[in-house]
């Protein structure tokens, strides 16, 4: 779970914003219901919360790759190609409707050893720090790591070799993703 603390802080900021927007919209709707003599159901509060939450996260992430909280904490959400669609933004944010599914999403992602949440994996997205995009070094040589890996002593357990190979491949893929995202990033700014 990379950037867990920063992501949590961004979620708190976004949660405050969503709460304020929801309260405002709920009050406006309540006044309209009263003025129009429409019976008020307690359920409309939840509907407004779901709509505001999904609209906020989906629109901001699809249009700018950042919510206000992510922007404040210098985080960036993207797929491997540097793009975000409304569909991907919607899928990755479904569990943010309520905190219980979000916690389950995080735990399942951790149990399955994903670098992020389960719904990030399903949407094929991840969250990056802005400084990661700035620090992509063209001289990083993961091929040298492959050579080092091949020269490992046979004393390593095969499970340890698999873990190291997996880590090297993940780092290679992340470097490629960051390069693509860095190219695309400036189109959104």
mmCIF file of C-alpha atoms in Angstrom:
data_model
loop_
_atom_site.group_PDB
_atom_site.id
_atom_site.type_symbol
_atom_site.label_atom_id
_atom_site.label_comp_id
_atom_site.label_asym_id
_atom_site.label_seq_id
_atom_site.Cartn_x
_atom_site.Cartn_y
_atom_site.Cartn_z
ATOM 1 C CA UNK A 1 0.000 0.000 0.000
ATOM 2 C CA UNK A 2 2.133 2.794 -1.285
ATOM 3 C CA UNK A 3 1.366 6.279 -0.013
ATOM 4 C CA UNK A 4 -1.109 4.897 2.538
ATOM 5 C CA UNK A 5 -0.806 7.847 4.934
ATOM 6 C CA UNK A 6 -1.012 10.445 2.156
ATOM 7 C CA UNK A 7 -3.970 8.670 0.581
ATOM 8 C CA UNK A 8 -5.720 8.525 3.951
ATOM 9 C CA UNK A 9 -5.137 12.245 4.524
ATOM 10 C CA UNK A 10 -6.439 13.012 1.008
ATOM 11 C CA UNK A 11 -9.520 10.874 1.697
ATOM 12 C CA UNK A 12 -10.178 12.816 4.909
ATOM 13 C CA UNK A 13 -10.007 16.132 3.012
ATOM 14 C CA UNK A 14 -12.262 14.751 0.276
ATOM 15 C CA UNK A 15 -14.628 13.334 2.900
ATOM 16 C CA UNK A 16 -15.001 16.779 4.464
ATOM 17 C CA UNK A 17 -15.741 18.308 1.061
ATOM 18 C CA UNK A 18 -18.270 15.584 0.180
ATOM 19 C CA UNK A 19 -19.929 16.003 3.591
ATOM 20 C CA UNK A 20 -20.280 19.763 3.101
ATOM 21 C CA UNK A 21 -21.658 19.340 -0.433
ATOM 22 C CA UNK A 22 -24.076 16.663 0.762
ATOM 23 C CA UNK A 23 -25.297 18.807 3.664
ATOM 24 C CA UNK A 24 -25.837 21.766 1.346
ATOM 25 C CA UNK A 25 -27.747 19.707 -1.201
ATOM 26 C CA UNK A 26 -29.779 17.957 1.522
ATOM 27 C CA UNK A 27 -30.828 21.324 2.985
ATOM 28 C CA UNK A 28 -31.809 22.689 -0.415
ATOM 29 C CA UNK A 29 -33.826 19.555 -1.203
ATOM 30 C CA UNK A 30 -35.480 19.612 2.219
ATOM 31 C CA UNK A 31 -36.595 23.224 1.711
ATOM 32 C CA UNK A 32 -37.943 22.354 -1.742
ATOM 33 C CA UNK A 33 -39.826 19.350 -0.381
ATOM 34 C CA UNK A 34 -41.370 21.478 2.372
ATOM 35 C CA UNK A 35 -42.300 24.326 0.010
ATOM 36 C CA UNK A 36 -43.835 21.935 -2.495
ATOM 37 C CA UNK A 37 -45.609 19.943 0.245
ATOM 38 C CA UNK A 38 -43.858 16.726 -0.767
ATOM 39 C CA UNK A 39 -43.582 14.205 2.059
ATOM 40 C CA UNK A 40 -39.947 13.904 3.100
ATOM 41 C CA UNK A 41 -38.507 10.421 3.308
ATOM 42 C CA UNK A 42 -35.423 9.846 5.403
ATOM 43 C CA UNK A 43 -34.017 7.753 2.571
ATOM 44 C CA UNK A 44 -33.341 10.744 0.329
ATOM 45 C CA UNK A 45 -30.331 11.672 2.531
ATOM 46 C CA UNK A 46 -28.597 8.431 1.612
ATOM 47 C CA UNK A 47 -29.417 8.834 -2.074
ATOM 48 C CA UNK A 48 -27.933 12.343 -2.036
ATOM 49 C CA UNK A 49 -24.819 11.078 -0.230
ATOM 50 C CA UNK A 50 -24.254 8.302 -2.781
ATOM 51 C CA UNK A 51 -24.828 10.609 -5.770
ATOM 52 C CA UNK A 52 -22.585 13.392 -4.417
ATOM 53 C CA UNK A 53 -19.821 10.958 -3.420
ATOM 54 C CA UNK A 54 -19.736 9.162 -6.750
ATOM 55 C CA UNK A 55 -20.072 12.370 -8.773
ATOM 56 C CA UNK A 56 -17.303 14.125 -6.835
ATOM 57 C CA UNK A 57 -14.726 11.335 -7.058
ATOM 58 C CA UNK A 58 -15.624 10.216 -10.589
ATOM 59 C CA UNK A 59 -15.701 13.658 -12.192
ATOM 60 C CA UNK A 60 -12.556 14.987 -10.520
ATOM 61 C CA UNK A 61 -10.490 11.853 -11.162
ATOM 62 C CA UNK A 62 -11.685 11.388 -14.746
ATOM 63 C CA UNK A 63 -11.156 15.041 -15.684
ATOM 64 C CA UNK A 64 -8.000 15.976 -13.745
ATOM 65 C CA UNK A 65 -6.643 12.685 -12.342
ATOM 66 C CA UNK A 66 -6.892 14.275 -8.887
ATOM 67 C CA UNK A 67 -9.495 15.130 -6.319
ATOM 68 C CA UNK A 68 -9.026 18.258 -4.225
ATOM 69 C CA UNK A 69 -7.531 16.130 -1.426
ATOM 70 C CA UNK A 70 -5.104 14.422 -3.809
ATOM 71 C CA UNK A 71 -4.115 17.782 -5.266
ATOM 72 C CA UNK A 72 -3.376 19.157 -1.788
ATOM 73 C CA UNK A 73 -1.228 16.123 -0.957
ATOM 74 C CA UNK A 74 0.449 15.917 -4.378
ATOM 75 C CA UNK A 75 -1.033 12.584 -5.431
ATOM 76 C CA UNK A 76 -2.102 11.510 -8.896
ATOM 77 C CA UNK A 77 -4.364 8.646 -9.989
ATOM 78 C CA UNK A 78 -3.940 7.035 -13.380
ATOM 79 C CA UNK A 79 -3.971 3.833 -15.352
ATOM 80 C CA UNK A 80 -0.783 2.361 -16.792
ATOM 81 C CA UNK A 81 -1.045 4.523 -19.914
ATOM 82 C CA UNK A 82 -1.495 7.796 -18.031
ATOM 83 C CA UNK A 83 -5.208 8.052 -18.806
ATOM 84 C CA UNK A 84 -8.300 8.044 -16.625
ATOM 85 C CA UNK A 85 -11.760 7.427 -18.003
ATOM 86 C CA UNK A 86 -15.085 8.000 -16.276
ATOM 87 C CA UNK A 87 -15.599 4.244 -16.201
ATOM 88 C CA UNK A 88 -12.279 3.568 -14.461
ATOM 89 C CA UNK A 89 -12.816 6.442 -12.030
ATOM 90 C CA UNK A 90 -16.319 5.164 -11.227
ATOM 91 C CA UNK A 91 -15.165 1.569 -10.689
ATOM 92 C CA UNK A 92 -12.248 2.480 -8.416
ATOM 93 C CA UNK A 93 -14.471 4.707 -6.262
ATOM 94 C CA UNK A 94 -17.500 2.439 -5.770
ATOM 95 C CA UNK A 95 -16.322 1.415 -2.306
ATOM 96 C CA UNK A 96 -16.033 5.034 -1.149
ATOM 97 C CA UNK A 97 -19.817 5.254 -0.844
ATOM 98 C CA UNK A 98 -19.517 3.958 2.709
ATOM 99 C CA UNK A 99 -16.498 3.400 4.932
ATOM 100 C CA UNK A 100 -17.178 -0.316 5.574
ATOM 101 C CA UNK A 101 -16.768 -1.435 1.925
ATOM 102 C CA UNK A 102 -13.708 0.818 1.648
ATOM 103 C CA UNK A 103 -12.023 -0.890 4.599
ATOM 104 C CA UNK A 104 -12.887 -4.320 3.142
ATOM 105 C CA UNK A 105 -11.484 -3.146 -0.218
ATOM 106 C CA UNK A 106 -8.198 -2.133 1.435
ATOM 107 C CA UNK A 107 -7.933 -5.350 3.462
ATOM 108 C CA UNK A 108 -8.638 -7.595 0.462
ATOM 109 C CA UNK A 109 -6.060 -5.650 -1.570
ATOM 110 C CA UNK A 110 -3.521 -6.201 1.213
ATOM 111 C CA UNK A 111 -4.371 -9.905 1.623
ATOM 112 C CA UNK A 112 -4.061 -10.515 -2.123
ATOM 113 C CA UNK A 113 -0.745 -8.614 -2.067
ATOM 114 C CA UNK A 114 -1.859 -5.953 -4.546
ATOM 115 C CA UNK A 115 0.144 -2.735 -4.500
ATOM 116 C CA UNK A 116 -3.118 -0.891 -3.879
ATOM 117 C CA UNK A 117 -6.810 -1.515 -3.174
ATOM 118 C CA UNK A 118 -8.793 -4.318 -4.811
ATOM 119 C CA UNK A 119 -10.946 -1.880 -6.805
ATOM 120 C CA UNK A 120 -7.824 -0.091 -8.053
ATOM 121 C CA UNK A 121 -6.720 -3.458 -9.390
ATOM 122 C CA UNK A 122 -10.133 -4.103 -10.979
ATOM 123 C CA UNK A 123 -10.136 -0.647 -12.614
ATOM 124 C CA UNK A 124 -6.457 -1.124 -13.569
ATOM 125 C CA UNK A 125 -5.455 2.131 -11.868
ATOM 126 C CA UNK A 126 -3.024 3.186 -9.176
ATOM 127 C CA UNK A 127 -2.123 6.278 -7.193
ATOM 128 C CA UNK A 128 1.277 7.898 -7.631
ATOM 129 C CA UNK A 129 3.011 10.733 -5.832
ATOM 130 C CA UNK A 130 3.769 13.749 -8.015
ATOM 131 C CA UNK A 131 7.431 13.540 -6.984
ATOM 132 C CA UNK A 132 7.560 9.983 -8.383
ATOM 133 C CA UNK A 133 6.628 11.384 -11.763
ATOM 134 C CA UNK A 134 9.348 14.007 -11.481
ATOM 135 C CA UNK A 135 11.995 11.502 -10.420
ATOM 136 C CA UNK A 136 11.624 9.011 -13.257
ATOM 137 C CA UNK A 137 15.226 8.647 -14.259
ATOM 138 C CA UNK A 138 15.908 7.542 -17.791
ATOM 139 C CA UNK A 139 19.138 5.910 -16.589
ATOM 140 C CA UNK A 140 17.438 3.462 -14.215
ATOM 141 C CA UNK A 141 18.687 0.112 -15.333
ATOM 142 C CA UNK A 142 16.453 -2.745 -14.332
ATOM 143 C CA UNK A 143 18.284 -4.956 -16.817
ATOM 144 C CA UNK A 144 21.271 -4.858 -14.442
ATOM 145 C CA UNK A 145 18.974 -6.086 -11.682
ATOM 146 C CA UNK A 146 17.952 -8.971 -13.925
ATOM 147 C CA UNK A 147 21.612 -9.875 -14.393
ATOM 148 C CA UNK A 148 22.161 -9.697 -10.623
ATOM 149 C CA UNK A 149 19.132 -11.886 -10.125
ATOM 150 C CA UNK A 150 20.533 -14.521 -12.473
ATOM 151 C CA UNK A 151 23.777 -14.572 -10.479
ATOM 152 C CA UNK A 152 22.048 -15.214 -7.154
ATOM 153 C CA UNK A 153 23.480 -18.008 -5.127
ATOM 154 C CA UNK A 154 21.556 -21.271 -5.276
ATOM 155 C CA UNK A 155 21.145 -21.103 -1.484
ATOM 156 C CA UNK A 156 18.063 -18.951 -1.895
ATOM 157 C CA UNK A 157 14.771 -20.728 -1.502
ATOM 158 C CA UNK A 158 12.790 -20.852 -4.733
ATOM 159 C CA UNK A 159 10.058 -18.837 -2.975
ATOM 160 C CA UNK A 160 12.581 -16.053 -2.216
ATOM 161 C CA UNK A 161 13.718 -16.048 -5.848
ATOM 162 C CA UNK A 162 10.108 -15.772 -6.992
ATOM 163 C CA UNK A 163 9.495 -12.852 -4.637
ATOM 164 C CA UNK A 164 12.617 -11.054 -5.863
ATOM 165 C CA UNK A 165 11.741 -11.693 -9.505
ATOM 166 C CA UNK A 166 8.229 -10.424 -8.865
ATOM 167 C CA UNK A 167 9.601 -7.277 -7.214
ATOM 168 C CA UNK A 168 12.006 -6.631 -10.112
ATOM 169 C CA UNK A 169 9.192 -7.063 -12.650
ATOM 170 C CA UNK A 170 6.886 -4.807 -10.622
ATOM 171 C CA UNK A 171 9.597 -2.120 -10.528
ATOM 172 C CA UNK A 172 10.156 -2.418 -14.282
ATOM 173 C CA UNK A 173 6.448 -2.082 -14.952
ATOM 174 C CA UNK A 174 6.133 0.822 -12.546
ATOM 175 C CA UNK A 175 8.978 2.657 -14.281
ATOM 176 C CA UNK A 176 7.268 2.192 -17.642
ATOM 177 C CA UNK A 177 3.943 3.348 -16.199
ATOM 178 C CA UNK A 178 5.520 6.409 -14.611
ATOM 179 C CA UNK A 179 7.194 7.357 -17.894
ATOM 180 C CA UNK A 180 3.857 7.138 -19.736
ATOM 181 C CA UNK A 181 2.047 9.028 -17.005
ATOM 182 C CA UNK A 182 4.722 11.715 -16.944
ATOM 183 C CA UNK A 183 4.220 12.227 -20.693
ATOM 184 C CA UNK A 184 0.436 12.477 -20.287
ATOM 185 C CA UNK A 185 0.446 14.469 -17.050
ATOM 186 C CA UNK A 186 1.142 17.820 -18.594
ATOM 187 C CA UNK A 187 -1.912 17.565 -20.844
ATOM 188 C CA UNK A 188 -4.134 17.740 -17.735
ATOM 189 C CA UNK A 189 -2.379 20.592 -15.942
#
